[in-house]
């Protein structure tokens, strides 16, 4: 799942691998196109800013609320 790859991104970042090398390393082990460099760069930017949480942050979208009574 996505969190498993994020653990790998953090590992590669802590191992001082750049995003291109990390993408290559992960794709060699898990299959071509498992991850792309752009996504890894985004996660590296988070790590570099001090955020090592591996969860996605809310993107400002409102949560959908469905009320069964209304349906």
PDB file of C-alpha atoms in Angstrom, residues 11-46:
ATOM      1  CA  UNK A  11      14.492   5.269   4.402  1.00  0.00           C
ATOM      2  CA  UNK A  12      15.997   6.445   1.106  1.00  0.00           C
ATOM      3  CA  UNK A  13      15.932  10.069   2.303  1.00  0.00           C
ATOM      4  CA  UNK A  14      17.653   9.167   5.575  1.00  0.00           C
ATOM      5  CA  UNK A  15      20.200   7.208   3.510  1.00  0.00           C
ATOM      6  CA  UNK A  16      21.030  10.441   1.632  1.00  0.00           C
ATOM      7  CA  UNK A  17      19.730   9.137  -1.695  1.00  0.00           C
ATOM      8  CA  UNK A  18      18.370  11.793  -4.035  1.00  0.00           C
ATOM      9  CA  UNK A  19      14.851  11.361  -5.429  1.00  0.00           C
ATOM     10  CA  UNK A  20      16.039  10.003  -8.781  1.00  0.00           C
ATOM     11  CA  UNK A  21      18.210   7.355  -7.118  1.00  0.00           C
ATOM     12  CA  UNK A  22      15.415   6.471  -4.697  1.00  0.00           C
ATOM     13  CA  UNK A  23      12.943   5.998  -7.559  1.00  0.00           C
ATOM     14  CA  UNK A  24      15.419   3.788  -9.381  1.00  0.00           C
ATOM     15  CA  UNK A  25      16.175   1.706  -6.274  1.00  0.00           C
ATOM     16  CA  UNK A  26      12.498   1.171  -5.452  1.00  0.00           C
ATOM     17  CA  UNK A  27      11.459   0.441  -9.038  1.00  0.00           C
ATOM     18  CA  UNK A  28      14.270  -2.119  -9.443  1.00  0.00           C
ATOM     19  CA  UNK A  29      13.047  -3.995  -6.370  1.00  0.00           C
ATOM     20  CA  UNK A  30       9.275  -3.607  -6.795  1.00  0.00           C
ATOM     21  CA  UNK A  31       8.807  -3.317 -10.537  1.00  0.00           C
ATOM     22  CA  UNK A  32       8.998  -0.521 -13.071  1.00  0.00           C
ATOM     23  CA  UNK A  33       6.582   2.323 -12.434  1.00  0.00           C
ATOM     24  CA  UNK A  34       5.992   1.303  -8.806  1.00  0.00           C
ATOM     25  CA  UNK A  35       6.812   4.893  -7.862  1.00  0.00           C
ATOM     26  CA  UNK A  36       7.754   8.027  -9.733  1.00  0.00           C
ATOM     27  CA  UNK A  37      10.399  10.600  -8.982  1.00  0.00           C
ATOM     28  CA  UNK A  38       7.904  13.482  -8.740  1.00  0.00           C
ATOM     29  CA  UNK A  39       6.049  11.866  -5.836  1.00  0.00           C
ATOM     30  CA  UNK A  40       9.310  11.105  -4.066  1.00  0.00           C
ATOM     31  CA  UNK A  41      10.420  14.747  -4.483  1.00  0.00           C
ATOM     32  CA  UNK A  42       7.164  15.881  -2.852  1.00  0.00           C
ATOM     33  CA  UNK A  43       7.734  13.570   0.120  1.00  0.00           C
ATOM     34  CA  UNK A  44      11.401  14.602   0.394  1.00  0.00           C
ATOM     35  CA  UNK A  45      10.286  18.239   0.638  1.00  0.00           C
ATOM     36  CA  UNK A  46       8.023  17.292   3.561  1.00  0.00           C
TER      37      UNK A  46
END
